[in-house]
Structure formats: structure tokens, C-alpha cells
Amino acid sequence: QVQLVESGGGLVQAGASLRLSCAASGRSFSTYIMAWFRQAPGKEREFVANIDRSGITTKNADSVKGRFAISRDNVKNTVNLQMNSLKPEDSATYYCAAKARGGPDSAELYPYWGQGTPVTVSS
């Protein structure tokens, strides 16, 4: 199993940047595919980005391409989400998630979750 703790959320103005971090504890962090999801009030949880076990291959949702970048450090057991050019529609609680197997990027397929960190972008 892996335990996940997010940090770095906050209140920023449109156009600003934030860097979210997720610290993982437990065994074999490098064997997990890591992802960030977000959920705004009244909306379903949506995929933001993921990164493969080696940290080489990443995937971003269309809504954040060119603005967000996911990275990981398998020595420090962390995964980060650099968010640039933030928009009010990026406001949500951001969750770090992990899964051991490949497959679609559905939230249901990620068994491990952090508690979330809120991000609010004012216009």
C-alpha cells in the first residue's frame, strides 16, 4: 500500500502559478503510476495528469495542456504538479492518486488517494 499527502494549494489570481506536491509513504513508490485529479463543487472528479513509473512518460488532460506539468522523484517519493497560467476554471480540490496497474485514467481505477488540497483562482 501507499499513503499520499498533498500540499501546496492556495488562493491565487488568474495568470499566477502554483506547485502542488504529493508525498508518498509506504513501499515501492516507483512501482506506482501516479496521477493528479481535481474536483470542483458540484462536479465529478476529473483527470488532470499522470506519469508513468519511470517518470519518462506523462499525459495531460486537454484542459491543462501547455499549462500544467507533472513530475516525480522516485528517490524522494514525491510527485509534483506545476500549474502555470492558472484560470478561474482551474479552481478545485486537487487529489494525488496512485495505481499499480496500467489502463484507462478513470478515478475508479486508482485505489490510493490523498486527502486533497484546495486551489482557488480568482479572476
PDB file of C-alpha atoms in Angstrom:
ATOM      1  CA  GLN A   1       0.000   0.000   0.000  1.00  0.00           C
ATOM      2  CA  VAL A   2       0.952   3.645  -0.332  1.00  0.00           C
ATOM      3  CA  GLN A   3      -0.157   6.654   1.692  1.00  0.00           C
ATOM      4  CA  LEU A   4      -0.406  10.022  -0.033  1.00  0.00           C
ATOM      5  CA  VAL A   5      -0.345  13.560   1.396  1.00  0.00           C
ATOM      6  CA  GLU A   6      -0.813  16.608  -0.816  1.00  0.00           C
ATOM      7  CA  SER A   7       0.343  20.147  -0.145  1.00  0.00           C
ATOM      8  CA  GLY A   8       0.785  23.450  -1.937  1.00  0.00           C
ATOM      9  CA  GLY A   9      -2.752  24.558  -2.643  1.00  0.00           C
ATOM     10  CA  GLY A  10      -3.955  28.093  -2.006  1.00  0.00           C
ATOM     11  CA  LEU A  11      -5.634  31.213  -3.303  1.00  0.00           C
ATOM     12  CA  VAL A  12      -4.072  32.927  -6.304  1.00  0.00           C
ATOM     13  CA  GLN A  13      -5.059  35.370  -9.009  1.00  0.00           C
ATOM     14  CA  ALA A  14      -5.668  34.373 -12.603  1.00  0.00           C
ATOM     15  CA  GLY A  15      -2.412  34.038 -14.512  1.00  0.00           C
ATOM     16  CA  ALA A  16      -0.400  33.035 -11.463  1.00  0.00           C
ATOM     17  CA  SER A  17       1.426  29.757 -10.836  1.00  0.00           C
ATOM     18  CA  LEU A  18       1.245  27.140  -8.106  1.00  0.00           C
ATOM     19  CA  ARG A  19       3.209  23.987  -7.451  1.00  0.00           C
ATOM     20  CA  LEU A  20       1.418  21.111  -5.787  1.00  0.00           C
ATOM     21  CA  SER A  21       3.333  18.329  -4.107  1.00  0.00           C
ATOM     22  CA  CYS A  22       2.349  14.850  -3.059  1.00  0.00           C
ATOM     23  CA  ALA A  23       4.473  12.931  -0.590  1.00  0.00           C
ATOM     24  CA  ALA A  24       4.141   9.172  -0.656  1.00  0.00           C
ATOM     25  CA  SER A  25       4.953   6.777   2.133  1.00  0.00           C
ATOM     26  CA  GLY A  26       4.873   3.032   2.104  1.00  0.00           C
ATOM     27  CA  ARG A  27       6.586   0.531  -0.049  1.00  0.00           C
ATOM     28  CA  SER A  28       7.722   0.583  -3.643  1.00  0.00           C
ATOM     29  CA  PHE A  29       6.713   4.081  -4.716  1.00  0.00           C
ATOM     30  CA  SER A  30       8.429   3.581  -8.060  1.00  0.00           C
ATOM     31  CA  THR A  31       6.077   0.720  -8.926  1.00  0.00           C
ATOM     32  CA  TYR A  32       3.030   3.005  -8.973  1.00  0.00           C
ATOM     33  CA  ILE A  33       1.605   5.072 -11.771  1.00  0.00           C
ATOM     34  CA  MET A  34       0.873   8.456 -10.222  1.00  0.00           C
ATOM     35  CA  ALA A  35      -1.805  10.944 -11.162  1.00  0.00           C
ATOM     36  CA  TRP A  36      -3.490  14.190 -10.229  1.00  0.00           C
ATOM     37  CA  PHE A  37      -7.254  14.577 -10.344  1.00  0.00           C
ATOM     38  CA  ARG A  38      -9.400  17.540  -9.393  1.00  0.00           C
ATOM     39  CA  GLN A  39     -12.949  18.046  -8.272  1.00  0.00           C
ATOM     40  CA  ALA A  40     -14.864  21.306  -8.239  1.00  0.00           C
ATOM     41  CA  PRO A  41     -18.012  21.724  -6.119  1.00  0.00           C
ATOM     42  CA  GLY A  42     -20.974  20.022  -7.745  1.00  0.00           C
ATOM     43  CA  LYS A  43     -18.846  18.397 -10.421  1.00  0.00           C
ATOM     44  CA  GLU A  44     -17.383  14.952 -10.935  1.00  0.00           C
ATOM     45  CA  ARG A  45     -13.763  14.228 -10.195  1.00  0.00           C
ATOM     46  CA  GLU A  46     -11.746  14.699 -13.377  1.00  0.00           C
ATOM     47  CA  PHE A  47      -8.362  13.521 -14.574  1.00  0.00           C
ATOM     48  CA  VAL A  48      -5.658  16.184 -14.777  1.00  0.00           C
ATOM     49  CA  ALA A  49      -2.366  14.404 -15.466  1.00  0.00           C
ATOM     50  CA  ASN A  50      -0.456  11.217 -14.857  1.00  0.00           C
ATOM     51  CA  ILE A  51       3.101   9.966 -15.032  1.00  0.00           C
ATOM     52  CA  ASP A  52       4.498   6.504 -15.561  1.00  0.00           C
ATOM     53  CA  ARG A  53       6.624   4.590 -13.106  1.00  0.00           C
ATOM     54  CA  SER A  54       9.932   5.800 -14.533  1.00  0.00           C
ATOM     55  CA  GLY A  55       8.873   9.427 -14.813  1.00  0.00           C
ATOM     56  CA  ILE A  56       9.508   9.486 -18.548  1.00  0.00           C
ATOM     57  CA  THR A  57       6.000   9.403 -19.986  1.00  0.00           C
ATOM     58  CA  THR A  58       3.334  11.864 -18.950  1.00  0.00           C
ATOM     59  CA  LYS A  59      -0.211  12.536 -20.040  1.00  0.00           C
ATOM     60  CA  ASN A  60      -2.243  15.687 -19.533  1.00  0.00           C
ATOM     61  CA  ALA A  61      -5.918  16.433 -19.900  1.00  0.00           C
ATOM     62  CA  ASP A  62      -6.689  18.688 -22.859  1.00  0.00           C
ATOM     63  CA  SER A  63      -7.871  21.411 -20.494  1.00  0.00           C
ATOM     64  CA  VAL A  64      -4.398  21.789 -18.949  1.00  0.00           C
ATOM     65  CA  LYS A  65      -2.067  21.008 -21.846  1.00  0.00           C
ATOM     66  CA  GLY A  66       0.657  23.596 -22.196  1.00  0.00           C
ATOM     67  CA  ARG A  67      -0.029  24.982 -18.714  1.00  0.00           C
ATOM     68  CA  PHE A  68       0.431  22.108 -16.237  1.00  0.00           C
ATOM     69  CA  ALA A  69       3.340  19.698 -15.903  1.00  0.00           C
ATOM     70  CA  ILE A  70       3.563  16.578 -13.747  1.00  0.00           C
ATOM     71  CA  SER A  71       6.863  15.213 -12.481  1.00  0.00           C
ATOM     72  CA  ARG A  72       8.085  12.686  -9.936  1.00  0.00           C
ATOM     73  CA  ASP A  73      11.133  11.926  -7.856  1.00  0.00           C
ATOM     74  CA  ASN A  74      11.479   8.229  -7.098  1.00  0.00           C
ATOM     75  CA  VAL A  75      14.230   8.899  -4.573  1.00  0.00           C
ATOM     76  CA  LYS A  76      12.252  11.434  -2.545  1.00  0.00           C
ATOM     77  CA  ASN A  77       8.959   9.585  -3.175  1.00  0.00           C
ATOM     78  CA  THR A  78       7.206  12.683  -4.380  1.00  0.00           C
ATOM     79  CA  VAL A  79       5.069  13.691  -7.319  1.00  0.00           C
ATOM     80  CA  ASN A  80       4.542  17.317  -8.256  1.00  0.00           C
ATOM     81  CA  LEU A  81       2.137  19.304 -10.384  1.00  0.00           C
ATOM     82  CA  GLN A  82       3.437  22.602 -11.696  1.00  0.00           C
ATOM     83  CA  MET A  83       0.478  24.767 -12.647  1.00  0.00           C
ATOM     84  CA  ASN A  84       1.075  27.873 -14.733  1.00  0.00           C
ATOM     85  CA  SER A  85      -1.259  30.447 -16.270  1.00  0.00           C
ATOM     86  CA  LEU A  86      -3.990  29.480 -13.859  1.00  0.00           C
ATOM     87  CA  LYS A  87      -7.585  30.238 -14.760  1.00  0.00           C
ATOM     88  CA  PRO A  88     -10.661  30.582 -12.544  1.00  0.00           C
ATOM     89  CA  GLU A  89     -11.964  27.328 -14.029  1.00  0.00           C
ATOM     90  CA  ASP A  90      -8.950  25.549 -12.541  1.00  0.00           C
ATOM     91  CA  SER A  91     -10.404  26.148  -9.080  1.00  0.00           C
ATOM     92  CA  ALA A  92     -10.977  22.778  -7.402  1.00  0.00           C
ATOM     93  CA  THR A  93      -9.680  20.429  -4.790  1.00  0.00           C
ATOM     94  CA  TYR A  94      -6.694  18.616  -6.258  1.00  0.00           C
ATOM     95  CA  TYR A  95      -6.043  14.997  -5.372  1.00  0.00           C
ATOM     96  CA  CYS A  96      -2.976  12.839  -5.765  1.00  0.00           C
ATOM     97  CA  ALA A  97      -3.686   9.223  -6.699  1.00  0.00           C
ATOM     98  CA  ALA A  98      -1.756   6.027  -7.306  1.00  0.00           C
ATOM     99  CA  LYS A  99      -2.344   2.740  -9.053  1.00  0.00           C
ATOM    100  CA  ALA A 100      -0.202  -0.289  -9.610  1.00  0.00           C
ATOM    101  CA  ARG A 101      -1.632  -1.338 -12.975  1.00  0.00           C
ATOM    102  CA  GLY A 102      -1.946   0.422 -16.296  1.00  0.00           C
ATOM    103  CA  GLY A 103      -5.175   1.070 -18.114  1.00  0.00           C
ATOM    104  CA  PRO A 104      -7.623   3.950 -18.530  1.00  0.00           C
ATOM    105  CA  ASP A 105      -7.312   7.069 -16.418  1.00  0.00           C
ATOM    106  CA  SER A 106     -10.590   6.633 -14.621  1.00  0.00           C
ATOM    107  CA  ALA A 107     -10.721   7.642 -10.997  1.00  0.00           C
ATOM    108  CA  GLU A 108     -12.291   4.280 -10.193  1.00  0.00           C
ATOM    109  CA  LEU A 109      -9.094   2.513 -11.250  1.00  0.00           C
ATOM    110  CA  TYR A 110      -6.927   4.372  -8.742  1.00  0.00           C
ATOM    111  CA  PRO A 111      -7.189   2.657  -5.345  1.00  0.00           C
ATOM    112  CA  TYR A 112      -4.981   5.059  -3.398  1.00  0.00           C
ATOM    113  CA  TRP A 113      -5.828   8.707  -2.745  1.00  0.00           C
ATOM    114  CA  GLY A 114      -4.645  11.631  -0.714  1.00  0.00           C
ATOM    115  CA  GLN A 115      -6.942  13.931   1.238  1.00  0.00           C
ATOM    116  CA  GLY A 116      -6.780  16.706  -1.352  1.00  0.00           C
ATOM    117  CA  THR A 117      -5.506  20.272  -1.390  1.00  0.00           C
ATOM    118  CA  PRO A 118      -7.753  23.179  -2.423  1.00  0.00           C
ATOM    119  CA  VAL A 119      -6.853  25.591  -5.190  1.00  0.00           C
ATOM    120  CA  THR A 120      -8.824  28.782  -5.750  1.00  0.00           C
ATOM    121  CA  VAL A 121      -8.108  31.057  -8.694  1.00  0.00           C
ATOM    122  CA  SER A 122      -9.690  34.483  -8.560  1.00  0.00           C
ATOM    123  CA  SER A 123     -10.446  36.498 -11.685  1.00  0.00           C
TER     124      SER A 123
END
